[in-house]
Short mmCIF file of C-alpha atoms in Angstrom, two decimals:
data_model
loop_
_atom_site.label_atom_id
_atom_site.label_comp_id
_atom_site.label_asym_id
_atom_site.label_seq_id
_atom_site.Cartn_x
_atom_site.Cartn_y
_atom_site.Cartn_z
CA MET A 1 -28.22 13.31 11.23
CA ARG A 2 -25.15 14.29 12.79
CA CYS A 3 -21.81 13.49 11.25
CA ILE A 4 -20.78 10.97 14.09
CA ASP A 5 -24.07 8.89 13.80
CA TYR A 6 -23.72 8.59 10.20
CA ALA A 7 -20.07 7.59 10.70
CA VAL A 8 -21.24 4.77 13.05
CA GLU A 9 -23.85 3.40 10.47
CA CYS A 10 -20.68 3.14 8.27
CA ILE A 11 -18.70 0.81 10.44
CA GLN A 12 -22.31 -0.97 11.52
CA ARG A 13 -22.68 -1.80 8.30
CA ALA A 14 -19.49 -2.96 7.44
CA LEU A 15 -19.53 -5.38 10.73
CA ARG A 16 -22.87 -6.49 9.42
CA GLU A 17 -21.48 -7.19 5.93
CA VAL A 18 -18.79 -9.03 7.29
CA GLU A 19 -20.58 -10.70 9.48
CA CYS A 20 -23.17 -12.10 6.98
CA ASP A 21 -20.56 -12.61 4.62
CA ARG A 22 -21.50 -15.82 2.52
CA PHE A 23 -17.82 -17.06 2.18
CA THR A 24 -16.07 -15.90 5.37
CA PRO A 25 -19.01 -15.23 8.14
CA ALA A 26 -17.71 -13.83 11.52
CA VAL A 27 -18.92 -13.33 15.06
CA LEU A 28 -18.73 -10.04 16.41
CA SER A 29 -17.12 -9.78 19.80
CA PRO A 30 -19.80 -8.67 22.44
CA GLU A 31 -17.81 -5.21 23.12
CA ILE A 32 -18.30 -3.79 19.80
CA ALA A 33 -21.89 -2.66 20.60
CA ASP A 34 -20.56 -0.53 23.44
CA TYR A 35 -17.60 0.69 21.45
CA LEU A 36 -19.71 2.23 18.81
CA ILE A 37 -21.84 3.85 21.09
CA ASP A 38 -19.27 5.19 22.90
CA LEU A 39 -17.95 6.84 19.53
CA THR A 40 -20.78 8.92 19.47
CA HIS A 41 -19.84 10.25 23.27
CA ARG A 42 -16.18 10.76 22.21
CA TYR A 43 -16.75 12.60 19.07
CA PRO A 44 -19.46 14.88 19.93
CA ILE A 45 -18.64 17.45 18.01
CA ASP A 46 -20.77 17.20 14.42
CA ASP A 47 -17.95 17.84 12.69
CA SER A 48 -15.22 15.92 14.02
CA GLU A 49 -11.80 14.49 12.92
CA PHE A 50 -12.99 11.13 12.93
CA SER A 51 -16.35 11.62 11.77
CA ARG A 52 -14.83 13.31 8.67
CA PHE A 53 -12.30 10.55 8.47
CA VAL A 54 -14.78 7.73 8.14
CA ILE A 55 -17.62 9.86 5.89
CA THR A 56 -14.63 10.16 3.57
CA LEU A 57 -13.80 6.58 3.29
CA SER A 58 -14.88 4.49 0.06
CA TYR A 59 -18.20 2.72 0.38
CA ASN A 60 -16.58 -0.07 1.50
CA ALA A 61 -12.95 0.60 2.38
CA ILE A 62 -14.15 -0.75 6.11
CA ARG A 63 -15.45 -3.80 4.86
CA ASP A 64 -12.86 -4.70 2.86
CA GLU A 65 -10.09 -4.23 5.31
CA LEU A 66 -11.96 -6.29 7.82
CA LEU A 67 -11.92 -9.27 5.77
CA ASN A 68 -8.30 -8.17 4.67
CA GLN A 69 -7.42 -8.42 8.34
CA ILE A 70 -9.32 -11.21 9.67
CA LEU A 71 -8.42 -13.85 7.26
CA PRO A 72 -5.50 -16.04 7.84
CA ALA A 73 -2.35 -14.54 6.34
CA SER A 74 -1.61 -17.97 5.02
CA ILE A 75 -4.71 -18.38 2.89
CA GLY A 76 -5.73 -14.67 2.78
CA GLN A 77 -4.34 -13.96 -0.28
CA GLN A 78 -5.82 -17.18 -1.97
CA ILE A 79 -9.65 -16.16 -0.48
CA ARG A 80 -9.35 -12.65 -1.95
CA ASP A 81 -8.08 -14.25 -5.18
CA TYR A 82 -11.33 -16.79 -5.25
CA ARG A 83 -13.43 -13.93 -3.94
CA ALA A 84 -12.54 -11.76 -7.04
CA GLU A 85 -12.86 -14.54 -9.53
CA TYR A 86 -16.18 -15.67 -8.19
CA GLU A 87 -17.33 -11.69 -8.57
CA ALA A 88 -15.80 -11.64 -12.00
CA LEU A 89 -17.87 -14.63 -13.03
CA GLN A 90 -21.41 -13.23 -11.13
CA ILE A 91 -20.98 -10.43 -13.50
CA ARG A 92 -20.46 -12.36 -16.81
CA MET A 93 -23.23 -14.34 -15.94
CA GLU A 94 -25.68 -11.70 -15.26
CA ASN A 95 -24.81 -10.55 -18.90
CA ASP A 96 -25.06 -14.15 -20.35
CA VAL A 97 -28.10 -14.54 -18.79
CA ALA A 98 -29.82 -10.92 -20.20
CA GLN A 99 -28.68 -12.33 -23.20
CA SER A 100 -30.36 -15.67 -23.41
CA ASN A 101 -27.02 -17.42 -23.31
CA PHE A 102 -28.05 -19.64 -20.54
CA ASP A 103 -25.24 -22.76 -21.44
CA GLU A 104 -22.14 -20.06 -20.56
CA ALA A 105 -24.30 -18.64 -17.73
CA ARG A 106 -24.74 -22.61 -16.57
CA GLN A 107 -20.91 -22.84 -16.52
CA TYR A 108 -19.89 -19.82 -14.91
CA ARG A 109 -22.51 -21.00 -12.39
CA ASP A 110 -21.00 -24.07 -12.30
CA ARG A 111 -17.55 -22.55 -11.51
CA GLN A 112 -18.72 -20.52 -8.82
CA GLN A 113 -20.07 -23.65 -6.68
CA VAL A 114 -16.58 -25.06 -6.84
CA ILE A 115 -14.83 -21.68 -6.01
CA GLU A 116 -17.23 -21.73 -2.86
CA THR A 117 -16.22 -25.41 -2.13
CA SER A 118 -12.91 -24.32 -2.41
CA ILE A 119 -13.15 -21.20 -0.14
CA ARG A 120 -15.19 -23.44 2.26
CA GLU A 121 -12.17 -26.20 2.53
CA LEU A 122 -9.61 -23.15 2.98
CA ILE A 123 -11.70 -21.96 6.15
CA ALA A 124 -12.74 -25.10 7.54
CA GLY A 125 -12.19 -24.83 11.54
CA ALA A 126 -11.57 -21.03 11.16
CA ASP A 127 -12.59 -18.89 13.98
CA PHE A 128 -13.31 -15.66 12.62
CA THR A 129 -14.22 -13.19 15.52
CA ILE A 130 -14.35 -9.52 15.14
CA THR A 131 -12.69 -8.02 18.16
CA LEU A 132 -12.50 -4.19 19.18
CA ALA A 133 -8.82 -4.31 18.55
CA LEU A 134 -9.29 -5.64 15.09
CA VAL A 135 -11.94 -2.72 14.06
CA GLU A 136 -9.38 -0.09 15.70
CA SER A 137 -6.83 -2.03 13.69
CA VAL A 138 -8.49 -1.45 10.56
CA LEU A 139 -9.06 2.14 11.46
CA ARG A 140 -5.64 2.74 11.73
CA SER A 141 -4.73 0.89 8.74
CA LEU A 142 -7.15 3.00 6.91
CA ALA A 143 -5.07 6.04 8.15
CA PHE A 144 -6.72 6.99 11.23
CA PRO A 145 -3.79 7.16 13.82
CA ARG A 146 -5.75 7.66 17.33
CA VAL A 147 -8.37 5.76 18.41
CA LEU A 148 -9.09 4.81 21.85
CA THR A 149 -9.45 1.06 22.82
CA LYS A 150 -11.07 1.64 26.14
CA PRO A 151 -14.63 2.57 26.05
CA ARG A 152 -15.40 5.00 28.88
CA ASN A 153 -17.03 4.08 31.78
CA SER A 154 -20.70 4.67 32.52
#
């Protein structure tokens, strides 16, 4: 597999994860697919700067930055805090279930349900659309300065 193909797969994985996110699901704009195909044409050299950049990012860097940028600033931090608490509770719940502490695990699950409801209320009516401009903004914020915004014409 060429490096650019792997890099594009990394971006696609991040996009799918945000699109299917249980708390803040997003819709991919139609031009995203063409953009990803175009990346393989723009960076045909297997060891391109862009490929190396994407491959060296941490596993969830693109996904996390997409979520950070897609959330409205007014509620973004609150949702990030809720998500972190939810994940911590998940770990505690799994540990308690493994140790047969079902009453404590149930309390963690109940708190998770409250968090889920709180997030749904915060984002009610919000439109989370992943656009080409958003993807490029994410890549720039992760320190890749040059991303073309216009797919090449075929």
